[in-house]
XYZ file of C-alpha atoms in Angstrom:
736
model
C 104.688 131.135 -25.991
C 104.153 128.433 -28.822
C 106.165 128.124 -32.443
C 105.748 125.529 -34.475
C 108.614 124.984 -37.204
C 109.313 121.802 -38.609
C 106.045 120.730 -37.189
C 107.363 120.247 -33.396
C 105.689 122.862 -31.296
C 108.242 124.827 -28.921
C 107.355 127.369 -25.807
C 109.832 130.131 -26.064
C 109.243 132.031 -22.682
C 107.647 135.008 -22.297
C 109.828 138.067 -21.265
C 107.216 140.337 -22.104
C 103.245 140.412 -22.136
C 102.113 138.671 -25.705
C 101.062 141.076 -28.034
C 99.476 138.815 -31.025
C 99.786 140.113 -35.237
C 96.987 140.484 -36.590
C 98.876 138.269 -39.835
C 99.396 135.183 -37.202
C 98.444 132.424 -39.270
C 95.541 129.590 -38.522
C 97.112 127.503 -40.423
C 99.731 127.564 -37.419
C 97.597 127.756 -35.517
C 95.432 124.947 -37.074
C 98.945 122.356 -36.677
C 99.085 123.194 -32.981
C 95.384 122.296 -32.308
C 95.470 119.281 -33.853
C 99.312 118.306 -31.919
C 97.693 119.003 -28.439
C 95.189 117.255 -29.233
C 97.469 114.785 -30.635
C 99.157 114.474 -27.169
C 95.975 115.021 -24.905
C 94.874 111.183 -27.042
C 97.847 109.554 -26.467
C 97.566 110.458 -22.962
C 94.542 108.981 -22.099
C 95.439 106.077 -23.912
C 98.466 105.694 -21.946
C 96.174 106.436 -18.604
C 93.367 104.023 -19.659
C 95.758 101.110 -21.144
C 97.759 101.159 -17.755
C 94.721 101.908 -15.390
C 92.972 98.122 -17.845
C 96.015 96.413 -17.536
C 95.372 97.393 -13.067
C 92.141 96.493 -13.223
C 92.187 93.211 -15.145
C 95.397 92.472 -12.480
C 93.400 93.340 -9.505
C 90.200 91.128 -10.395
C 92.741 88.667 -11.684
C 94.273 88.124 -8.974
C 90.590 88.413 -6.920
C 89.177 85.185 -8.796
C 92.474 83.309 -8.351
C 92.170 83.776 -4.433
C 88.915 82.609 -4.396
C 89.362 79.599 -6.125
C 92.218 78.581 -4.155
C 90.011 78.930 -1.396
C 87.670 76.621 -3.060
C 90.383 74.289 -3.997
C 91.592 73.898 -0.257
C 88.227 73.521 1.090
C 87.647 70.812 -1.720
C 90.904 68.873 0.203
C 89.147 69.501 3.788
C 86.274 67.835 2.433
C 88.127 65.348 1.089
C 89.767 64.763 4.530
C 86.510 64.232 6.120
C 85.118 61.742 3.683
C 88.783 59.525 4.374
C 87.009 59.550 7.785
C 83.362 58.359 7.103
C 83.206 55.140 8.971
C 85.632 56.514 11.212
C 83.445 55.934 15.208
C 83.876 59.499 16.532
C 82.959 60.783 13.236
C 79.759 58.580 13.344
C 79.180 58.687 17.327
C 79.742 62.603 17.405
C 77.448 63.063 15.025
C 75.137 62.387 16.960
C 72.742 65.216 17.333
C 75.253 67.298 16.061
C 73.521 69.227 13.352
C 71.181 71.818 12.318
C 68.488 71.305 10.337
C 67.714 74.550 8.336
C 64.016 73.367 8.417
C 63.142 72.627 12.066
C 66.234 74.248 14.417
C 67.357 76.704 16.154
C 70.831 77.760 15.580
C 73.041 77.694 18.900
C 74.593 80.670 18.013
C 72.130 83.050 16.096
C 71.871 86.922 15.587
C 70.126 89.023 13.699
C 71.443 89.793 10.126
C 73.017 93.516 9.276
C 70.515 95.483 7.177
C 73.379 95.542 4.491
C 74.080 91.682 4.781
C 71.174 90.406 4.521
C 67.449 90.884 4.091
C 64.717 88.823 4.786
C 61.721 90.180 3.353
C 59.153 88.322 5.031
C 60.197 89.933 8.570
C 59.301 92.997 8.151
C 60.548 95.977 10.251
C 62.911 92.729 12.218
C 65.369 90.598 10.598
C 65.942 87.809 9.536
C 67.861 84.874 11.738
C 71.747 83.390 10.945
C 75.089 81.895 13.008
C 78.402 82.434 11.636
C 79.076 80.127 14.020
C 77.122 77.564 12.775
C 76.632 75.345 9.420
C 73.325 74.240 8.249
C 71.895 70.534 6.243
C 69.407 70.575 4.379
C 68.064 68.491 1.531
C 65.858 68.181 -1.500
C 61.954 66.988 -0.489
C 62.923 63.818 -2.007
C 65.755 62.392 -0.031
C 65.296 59.696 2.244
C 67.354 61.427 5.665
C 67.449 57.713 6.911
C 69.205 56.068 4.106
C 72.527 54.398 4.901
C 74.267 57.154 2.570
C 72.412 59.914 3.225
C 73.504 59.472 6.630
C 77.350 58.938 6.154
C 77.016 62.243 3.825
C 75.705 64.414 6.631
C 78.146 62.862 9.399
C 81.028 63.275 7.566
C 80.414 66.952 5.416
C 80.201 67.422 9.682
C 83.810 67.335 10.158
C 84.246 70.433 7.748
C 82.174 72.447 9.848
C 85.071 74.053 11.868
C 86.920 74.635 8.308
C 83.971 76.488 7.281
C 83.280 78.739 10.582
C 87.663 80.107 10.191
C 87.057 80.012 6.716
C 84.056 82.248 6.830
C 86.266 84.761 9.852
C 89.509 85.485 7.027
C 86.747 86.415 4.782
C 84.613 89.008 6.853
C 88.594 90.795 7.239
C 89.159 89.348 3.087
C 86.298 91.345 2.245
C 86.558 94.493 4.203
C 89.329 96.205 2.037
C 86.705 95.784 -0.831
C 83.510 97.392 1.720
C 82.174 94.351 1.276
C 80.328 90.952 3.363
C 81.655 86.893 2.169
C 78.787 85.463 0.967
C 78.365 81.774 1.509
C 80.279 78.668 1.529
C 79.334 75.134 0.841
C 79.160 71.926 -0.155
C 76.655 69.863 -2.321
C 76.644 66.244 -2.220
C 75.976 64.071 -5.627
C 72.796 62.387 -3.408
C 71.684 66.394 -2.667
C 73.124 66.672 0.748
C 73.631 70.682 1.402
C 75.837 71.980 4.176
C 76.032 75.567 4.049
C 77.861 78.719 6.348
C 76.438 80.295 7.324
C 73.949 78.618 9.036
C 70.260 79.717 8.530
C 66.664 78.910 7.490
C 65.238 78.003 4.131
C 62.173 79.252 2.997
C 60.670 76.690 0.974
C 60.957 73.522 3.233
C 62.648 70.361 0.622
C 62.698 73.381 -2.260
C 66.170 73.552 -2.744
C 68.011 71.025 -4.748
C 71.609 71.445 -5.273
C 72.217 69.318 -8.204
C 69.495 71.750 -10.575
C 72.368 74.011 -9.763
C 74.504 75.634 -12.960
C 77.733 76.077 -10.475
C 77.013 71.697 -9.567
C 76.333 70.952 -13.215
C 79.594 73.073 -14.531
C 82.061 72.148 -11.997
C 80.893 67.955 -11.949
C 80.729 68.114 -16.044
C 83.415 70.791 -17.203
C 82.031 72.940 -20.545
C 79.866 70.944 -22.762
C 77.674 71.388 -25.739
C 74.440 70.038 -25.721
C 71.593 69.293 -28.055
C 68.460 68.198 -26.630
C 65.931 66.281 -28.713
C 62.348 66.806 -27.645
C 59.743 64.604 -29.275
C 56.207 66.054 -29.380
C 54.172 63.497 -31.085
C 50.671 63.014 -30.177
C 51.431 60.242 -28.539
C 53.050 63.198 -26.222
C 49.769 63.755 -25.252
C 48.607 61.082 -23.153
C 50.116 60.675 -19.380
C 51.033 64.313 -19.578
C 54.271 63.193 -21.002
C 55.280 66.031 -23.080
C 54.870 67.604 -19.415
C 56.988 65.324 -18.670
C 59.671 66.136 -21.449
C 59.375 69.881 -20.778
C 60.018 69.644 -17.493
C 63.210 67.156 -17.910
C 63.787 69.992 -20.668
C 63.815 73.386 -18.257
C 65.853 70.982 -15.798
C 68.457 70.661 -18.437
C 68.741 74.163 -19.305
C 68.636 75.817 -15.557
C 71.782 73.611 -15.248
C 73.929 75.464 -18.264
C 76.862 77.862 -17.514
C 77.926 80.325 -19.519
C 81.128 78.310 -20.701
C 78.248 76.100 -22.373
C 76.525 76.080 -26.372
C 73.206 75.046 -26.688
C 70.410 73.574 -28.776
C 66.438 72.562 -28.533
C 65.322 70.270 -31.690
C 61.197 68.883 -31.736
C 60.683 66.143 -33.649
C 57.126 64.688 -35.333
C 56.908 64.266 -38.560
C 60.353 66.444 -39.173
C 62.251 67.813 -37.400
C 63.758 71.728 -36.825
C 65.262 73.282 -34.611
C 63.245 75.960 -31.850
C 63.800 80.044 -31.593
C 64.699 80.076 -35.028
C 68.425 79.402 -34.505
C 70.343 76.879 -37.029
C 72.978 76.345 -34.600
C 74.100 76.295 -30.909
C 73.709 79.468 -28.584
C 75.972 80.453 -25.939
C 74.031 79.373 -23.068
C 73.530 82.710 -21.004
C 70.877 83.746 -18.631
C 69.083 85.163 -21.397
C 69.582 82.320 -23.258
C 68.117 79.879 -21.469
C 64.856 82.493 -20.595
C 64.565 82.580 -24.679
C 64.758 79.035 -24.091
C 62.750 77.200 -21.382
C 60.115 79.873 -22.664
C 60.405 78.323 -26.255
C 59.624 74.647 -24.291
C 57.003 75.964 -22.337
C 55.288 76.841 -25.921
C 55.448 73.284 -27.229
C 51.934 71.680 -27.915
C 52.514 67.546 -29.825
C 50.928 66.370 -32.918
C 52.182 64.120 -35.795
C 54.000 61.266 -35.774
C 57.821 60.264 -34.688
C 60.688 60.288 -36.970
C 63.415 59.193 -35.288
C 65.720 59.622 -38.167
C 64.998 62.758 -39.279
C 65.674 64.223 -35.397
C 68.799 62.688 -34.735
C 69.850 63.821 -38.285
C 69.256 67.955 -36.790
C 70.335 67.393 -34.261
C 74.025 66.620 -35.968
C 73.424 69.103 -38.944
C 72.766 71.413 -35.425
C 76.975 70.549 -33.994
C 78.562 70.869 -37.625
C 76.660 74.156 -38.614
C 77.643 75.881 -35.240
C 82.293 74.776 -35.859
C 82.619 77.220 -38.662
C 80.646 79.896 -36.549
C 82.041 79.439 -33.310
C 79.249 78.469 -31.978
C 80.052 75.305 -29.519
C 82.346 74.753 -25.987
C 84.443 72.979 -28.244
C 84.930 70.204 -25.403
C 82.321 67.186 -24.897
C 79.501 66.414 -26.979
C 75.696 65.527 -25.339
C 72.714 64.517 -26.847
C 69.484 63.422 -25.006
C 66.917 62.338 -26.802
C 63.644 62.136 -24.559
C 60.771 60.156 -26.427
C 58.265 57.855 -25.477
C 59.153 55.499 -27.390
C 57.864 54.068 -30.502
C 58.850 54.996 -34.644
C 55.966 55.706 -36.636
C 57.735 57.696 -39.931
C 60.557 57.636 -41.489
C 63.773 55.164 -41.372
C 64.368 52.465 -39.105
C 65.405 51.371 -35.517
C 68.594 49.969 -37.689
C 68.767 52.752 -39.545
C 68.653 55.382 -36.864
C 71.421 53.013 -35.087
C 73.757 53.505 -38.070
C 73.040 57.500 -38.424
C 74.202 57.263 -35.368
C 76.808 55.525 -35.601
C 78.249 57.541 -39.469
C 77.621 60.924 -38.113
C 79.552 60.225 -34.490
C 82.297 58.994 -36.968
C 82.132 61.595 -39.181
C 81.864 64.437 -36.315
C 85.254 63.132 -34.811
C 87.240 62.153 -37.605
C 86.285 65.684 -39.393
C 86.426 67.839 -37.095
C 88.774 67.126 -34.931
C 86.530 66.940 -31.390
C 85.334 64.379 -29.225
C 82.820 62.519 -30.669
C 78.922 62.648 -29.048
C 77.190 60.881 -26.818
C 74.349 60.143 -27.435
C 71.689 59.476 -23.396
C 68.331 58.422 -23.981
C 65.218 59.012 -21.889
C 62.148 56.857 -22.651
C 59.392 58.981 -20.892
C 56.749 56.994 -19.340
C 56.143 53.663 -17.305
C 54.399 51.621 -20.786
C 56.729 53.649 -23.077
C 58.528 50.906 -25.309
C 62.100 50.905 -24.185
C 63.130 49.038 -26.991
C 64.451 50.811 -28.970
C 65.255 53.890 -27.076
C 67.864 50.911 -25.391
C 69.007 49.616 -28.359
C 69.745 53.013 -30.019
C 72.101 53.614 -26.417
C 73.545 50.606 -26.583
C 74.655 50.136 -29.798
C 76.004 53.800 -30.254
C 77.860 53.371 -26.757
C 75.527 55.476 -25.317
C 73.321 55.638 -21.729
C 69.773 54.651 -21.228
C 67.344 55.148 -18.636
C 63.745 54.886 -19.002
C 61.556 57.834 -16.383
C 58.635 57.051 -15.726
C 55.007 59.339 -15.495
C 55.620 60.330 -12.040
C 57.672 64.034 -11.755
C 59.020 62.292 -8.201
C 62.616 63.130 -8.911
C 63.385 64.044 -12.017
C 67.966 65.113 -12.048
C 68.278 62.394 -9.851
C 66.380 60.161 -12.719
C 68.491 62.058 -15.633
C 71.812 61.933 -13.439
C 73.751 59.958 -15.388
C 73.780 63.215 -18.290
C 76.376 64.240 -14.910
C 77.461 61.619 -14.090
C 79.269 60.284 -16.422
C 81.412 63.938 -17.525
C 81.879 63.454 -13.542
C 83.759 60.559 -13.426
C 86.228 62.432 -16.312
C 86.865 64.922 -14.216
C 88.926 63.288 -11.499
C 92.242 62.748 -13.219
C 94.306 63.281 -16.756
C 95.466 66.489 -15.572
C 91.583 67.683 -14.358
C 92.774 67.157 -10.490
C 92.390 70.501 -9.753
C 89.327 71.651 -12.602
C 87.541 75.189 -11.219
C 84.535 76.100 -12.793
C 83.218 80.030 -12.619
C 79.291 80.669 -13.168
C 78.184 83.844 -14.791
C 77.181 87.078 -12.639
C 73.777 86.303 -10.860
C 70.792 87.145 -8.507
C 71.025 85.945 -5.392
C 67.896 84.583 -4.544
C 68.759 85.598 -0.652
C 69.821 88.894 -1.012
C 69.136 90.478 -4.524
C 72.558 91.357 -5.219
C 74.349 90.203 -8.192
C 76.966 87.455 -7.617
C 78.903 84.816 -8.496
C 80.082 81.362 -8.043
C 83.446 79.011 -7.848
C 83.212 75.747 -7.513
C 85.011 72.388 -7.844
C 84.114 68.658 -7.818
C 85.240 66.336 -5.235
C 86.138 63.057 -6.066
C 87.459 59.930 -3.686
C 90.737 58.527 -5.889
C 91.789 56.074 -4.214
C 89.273 54.376 -6.676
C 89.657 53.817 -10.587
C 88.199 55.916 -11.769
C 88.423 58.261 -8.915
C 84.608 58.521 -7.743
C 82.910 61.621 -7.688
C 81.243 62.644 -4.480
C 79.954 66.220 -5.300
C 80.655 69.622 -5.075
C 81.857 72.592 -2.942
C 81.053 75.930 -3.725
C 82.553 79.349 -2.939
C 80.005 82.560 -3.443
C 81.247 86.396 -3.980
C 79.280 89.059 -4.494
C 80.390 91.354 -7.775
C 80.813 94.529 -5.383
C 84.408 94.145 -5.503
C 85.258 93.217 -9.082
C 82.795 96.385 -9.941
C 84.912 98.885 -7.636
C 87.527 97.979 -9.334
C 86.562 97.678 -12.806
C 83.919 100.963 -12.741
C 81.475 98.612 -14.990
C 78.023 96.951 -13.708
C 78.102 93.290 -13.630
C 75.291 92.548 -15.334
C 76.723 94.728 -18.251
C 78.058 93.099 -21.375
C 81.345 94.235 -20.961
C 81.073 92.405 -17.464
C 80.400 89.496 -18.895
C 82.747 89.343 -21.809
C 85.693 89.606 -19.375
C 84.691 87.135 -16.866
C 83.849 85.030 -19.930
C 88.099 86.463 -20.971
C 89.252 86.007 -16.551
C 87.931 82.607 -15.593
C 89.382 80.021 -18.243
C 87.607 77.320 -18.162
C 89.210 74.121 -18.935
C 88.033 70.540 -21.196
C 87.692 67.627 -18.490
C 89.268 64.261 -20.050
C 86.674 61.950 -20.390
C 88.171 58.371 -20.735
C 85.401 55.109 -20.128
C 85.844 51.757 -20.747
C 83.035 49.144 -21.291
C 82.466 48.220 -18.295
C 82.443 51.978 -16.470
C 80.283 53.187 -18.743
C 77.525 49.994 -18.500
C 78.276 50.752 -14.737
C 76.044 54.502 -15.596
C 72.756 52.802 -17.141
C 70.404 52.255 -14.982
C 69.713 49.428 -17.073
C 72.989 46.913 -17.846
C 73.403 46.352 -21.744
C 75.100 43.576 -21.064
C 78.550 43.926 -22.075
C 79.616 42.995 -18.279
C 80.183 41.191 -15.020
C 78.345 42.488 -12.160
C 82.037 42.429 -10.808
C 83.341 44.179 -12.959
C 81.517 47.306 -12.422
C 83.146 50.311 -11.544
C 80.668 52.215 -8.353
C 79.178 54.995 -8.761
C 78.218 56.103 -5.303
C 80.616 55.789 -2.264
C 80.053 52.628 -0.207
C 78.817 52.285 2.616
C 80.438 51.960 6.119
C 80.427 48.435 7.399
C 78.830 48.845 10.204
C 75.543 50.244 9.234
C 74.431 49.826 13.467
C 77.259 52.407 13.243
C 75.493 55.020 12.501
C 73.014 58.050 14.362
C 69.831 57.287 14.933
C 69.135 61.346 15.039
C 71.274 63.089 12.742
C 69.556 67.228 14.144
C 70.528 68.564 17.544
C 66.989 70.183 17.432
C 63.983 70.202 15.121
C 62.432 73.043 17.326
C 60.856 74.877 14.880
C 59.875 71.808 12.796
C 56.280 72.919 10.917
C 56.263 76.353 11.382
C 55.289 79.010 9.202
C 58.859 80.773 7.491
C 58.390 84.158 9.744
C 57.742 82.348 12.593
C 61.811 79.491 11.893
C 63.317 82.850 10.585
C 62.970 86.387 12.044
C 64.915 87.669 14.833
C 60.362 88.031 16.795
C 60.378 84.179 17.057
C 57.607 84.452 20.521
C 61.416 82.594 22.469
C 63.042 84.884 21.727
C 64.013 88.376 23.570
C 64.933 90.841 20.366
C 64.126 94.632 21.348
C 62.113 96.712 19.436
C 65.112 98.834 18.974
C 67.270 95.992 17.204
C 65.057 95.032 14.403
C 64.158 99.043 13.116
C 68.327 99.969 14.015
C 69.521 101.623 10.958
C 72.028 99.225 9.036
C 75.738 99.394 10.691
C 78.776 101.238 8.277
C 80.490 98.964 6.014
C 83.578 98.357 7.053
C 86.508 100.496 5.692
C 90.348 99.977 6.104
C 92.802 102.300 5.285
C 94.389 101.892 1.843
C 97.707 100.320 1.259
C 100.297 102.748 -0.045
C 101.324 102.882 -3.963
C 103.644 99.822 -5.180
C 106.196 101.201 -7.212
C 105.173 100.831 -10.248
C 101.590 103.128 -9.173
C 104.048 105.592 -7.978
C 105.812 105.998 -11.324
C 102.319 106.390 -12.704
C 101.608 109.060 -10.458
C 105.663 110.272 -11.473
C 104.241 110.711 -15.006
C 100.932 112.349 -14.451
C 102.085 115.183 -11.815
C 104.168 115.903 -15.006
C 102.559 115.766 -17.905
C 99.171 116.752 -16.427
C 100.184 120.279 -15.514
C 102.391 121.161 -18.869
C 99.061 120.029 -21.050
C 97.284 122.747 -18.947
C 100.216 125.391 -19.632
C 99.663 124.406 -23.145
C 95.912 124.819 -23.618
C 95.919 127.860 -21.721
C 98.089 129.594 -24.101
C 96.328 128.002 -27.066
C 93.371 130.465 -25.282
C 95.126 133.027 -25.374
C 96.134 133.054 -29.613
C 93.191 133.707 -31.639
C 92.725 135.910 -34.677
C 90.544 138.483 -34.228
C 91.510 139.198 -30.592
C 88.778 137.763 -29.312
C 88.200 135.184 -26.069
C 86.771 131.911 -27.138
C 85.771 131.163 -23.456
C 84.415 133.171 -21.375
C 86.756 134.408 -18.756
C 86.159 133.204 -15.342
C 87.443 135.412 -12.951
C 85.516 133.922 -10.002
C 83.422 131.164 -9.364
C 81.175 131.145 -6.719
C 79.902 127.158 -6.445
C 77.631 126.349 -3.789
C 76.101 123.117 -4.619
C 74.127 120.563 -3.044
C 72.681 117.441 -5.240
C 70.682 114.624 -3.219
C 70.778 111.911 -6.243
C 67.875 109.043 -5.946
C 66.663 106.524 -8.501
C 64.730 108.731 -9.428
C 67.353 111.131 -10.295
C 66.088 113.949 -8.271
C 67.800 117.277 -7.817
C 68.608 120.171 -5.959
C 70.947 122.603 -6.779
C 71.844 126.438 -6.385
C 75.218 128.080 -7.668
C 76.360 131.439 -8.406
C 78.872 133.256 -10.654
C 80.505 136.442 -11.105
C 81.506 137.164 -14.793
C 83.865 140.613 -15.494
C 81.696 143.151 -17.578
C 84.067 142.735 -20.508
C 84.163 139.821 -20.547
C 82.877 138.757 -24.666
C 81.391 135.884 -26.413
C 81.301 134.877 -30.197
C 78.221 135.101 -31.685
C 77.614 131.940 -33.210
C 77.656 130.025 -29.677
C 74.092 128.836 -28.425
C 74.206 130.992 -25.627
C 73.433 134.989 -25.388
C 76.032 137.248 -24.671
C 76.728 137.128 -21.125
C 75.167 133.498 -20.739
C 77.695 130.395 -19.895
C 77.527 127.186 -20.433
C 77.683 125.458 -17.269
C 74.398 123.337 -16.421
C 74.184 120.385 -13.477
C 72.453 117.078 -14.723
C 71.814 114.168 -12.129
C 73.714 111.096 -12.810
C 71.477 108.296 -12.748
C 71.909 106.734 -9.709
C 73.266 102.936 -9.087
C 69.566 100.469 -8.787
C 70.341 98.840 -5.638
C 69.131 95.661 -5.985
C 68.375 96.136 -1.890
C 65.042 97.608 -1.058
C 66.592 98.449 2.018
C 69.863 100.036 0.789
C 71.258 102.635 3.280
C 69.781 106.136 2.324
C 73.265 107.757 2.991
C 75.068 105.363 0.790
C 72.994 107.444 -2.511
C 73.952 110.793 -1.879
C 77.075 111.266 -3.764
C 77.847 114.560 -6.406
C 77.051 114.035 -10.063
C 80.129 114.626 -12.323
C 78.167 114.736 -15.554
C 77.414 118.279 -16.914
C 75.208 119.196 -20.335
C 74.271 122.803 -21.751
C 71.655 124.491 -20.676
C 69.314 127.618 -22.405
C 70.170 130.916 -20.890
C 69.647 132.713 -17.124
C 69.156 136.217 -16.780
C 71.660 138.553 -14.799
C 70.588 139.665 -12.264
C 72.455 142.899 -10.972
C 75.987 143.524 -11.195
C 76.265 140.462 -13.996
C 76.190 138.105 -10.349
C 74.915 135.367 -13.303
C 72.812 132.160 -10.967
C 72.930 129.229 -12.587
C 73.697 124.976 -11.788
C 77.576 125.546 -12.251
C 80.026 123.234 -9.833
C 83.381 123.460 -8.643
C 85.633 121.736 -10.787
C 88.946 121.373 -12.171
C 89.897 121.237 -15.584
C 89.337 116.738 -16.862
C 91.436 115.752 -19.517
C 88.562 114.531 -21.275
C 87.684 118.959 -20.946
C 90.404 119.774 -21.934
C 89.758 117.512 -25.162
C 86.614 118.922 -25.763
C 87.784 122.328 -25.812
C 89.944 122.211 -27.878
C 87.691 120.276 -30.807
C 86.032 122.877 -30.107
C 88.183 125.764 -31.335
C 89.923 123.154 -34.057
C 85.586 123.794 -35.659
C 86.172 127.651 -35.081
C 89.448 127.891 -36.502
């Protein structure tokens, strides 16, 4: 039995059946229940805390492993770059590549449905090639440009490494029952190489330099303030539309490590969205800002002074709120160039210099860098250029045609990229917020690492290597949905971004300007693009092995049933293969200790629980004594929550149930509630994956007892969990 002495509980062996005296104090009983609740609570805290630590450690090990892979991939691509002008490199590049919009791959195979689904292919799935990388380029890129040809050729040297890495990844991810995703390289000029090779849906539409993983790796964490001219003059030549497109392009490149604000100005300036400070660049916040950008209209005069004043106020107001990346700061100023309201040019320049110095001195932060963009061929360039040149900023003219906007505005990330190649940032890696992969619809994330030529000073930015991973493994380990706020918080905490050091000389800064400020001689300029190979005549005339699919529609290029390939209809419609399973490794020493503790503590707590259930002041059973549970439950789980259940329970006639229970005498609260089905992003998910048993139960209105006391009610077979024990003890305390 259980006795209480001095506030301590003791378990006393019983040599004869327990006889409960009516005088047994309900106060003592209450103390016992409270003590038991404390034991259960402590046990839960220990178990949850220990499990949480182990989960965090495993997730950290996964992220560390992927980050090391990305750094190794960077080193391999760097070796390839150093061999770019080698005669063998260039000769073997002749016809040695495969184009994602035109080529037939040498070892293409039909994708498994649970690997990737190409919806355009209907019953058949799409091709890909795990032994061959593909090359893609934005539409604005000229494939005959020597710099482009060199990039295609030297990146080809890393293909064997990429193929072998994908094979290793298949083995590694098998223990988590998921597949590896893409490994790829994106160059500073827009050239992109990926394994496995597959066809692009819209030729020339993909520009890797627009993607958050590219900008995150090339710039590091940052605060960005976009200042957009919405004066009446922006209505001419669709300049406001050009400004909107530029702003949306910048917003889309930001990652979760960045903070952003958008200021619009005409006669006066204000921040869009009703904010007064920077906000984190989550996907949700970026969508809000993009919607606000699309709603902008042009009217009124042009007040540069108020625009810059508001921008600096926003930066300073964000610091005490901790709404800042506490790293590099960029002010991107988009205008058609003429001041018509407020202070004039000299006053604006003085304001920018004074507020920049004040920001850095008062808050011990890096100085904001001002990037000015003159929108339109006939825009007034003088003022925007003067502001940039006199405040250590960068000025760029933008023509009236959209063209290659990301290249036009590339000085923004190229400047920050120059600081990531040295000063303790040599192994900098960036993680982006989990997002939905376009190719599969499943949630994933990307780790990316910048690539530099470190034989020159400062190191020359060449591009970014990156690895995609599906969130399935992290979801399994953490038991959390990848789109949840908790997962995002964990991800921000577990993958740490570092603030790069950026120290540029006047000449290095001048080299980034499309039109220099004349502070250096041309011989002092540092290059911002790789030097070309000495003999242009050595470059290959033909980059791609074949262009058999050039001009064909997407489904003809990418689907397994393309004419000329023998693919049976059975293969197309076959059920997807089961995901790979591996035997679980034996428990570690720490895990064994935890198992031992649980195996001792849990039975002890359960024994105490059943003792308490028998100790009642009025000789009644608090819960029905169920001699035998016969459960036969079949639960089919779908996203529509359809349920099919049938259960039997036999109760003895002697069972007594308190009158204050929310059910009638002889009725047991044991109905099964279907669990919410996991929403698969892939509509073609394996049906078998959606069948499971539901662990959730709630009381249900009573059913009638049939014949000899057999109660027909959906009741599962279940063991008494710690949570169930805690619930019952709480109910007991309430009854007492």
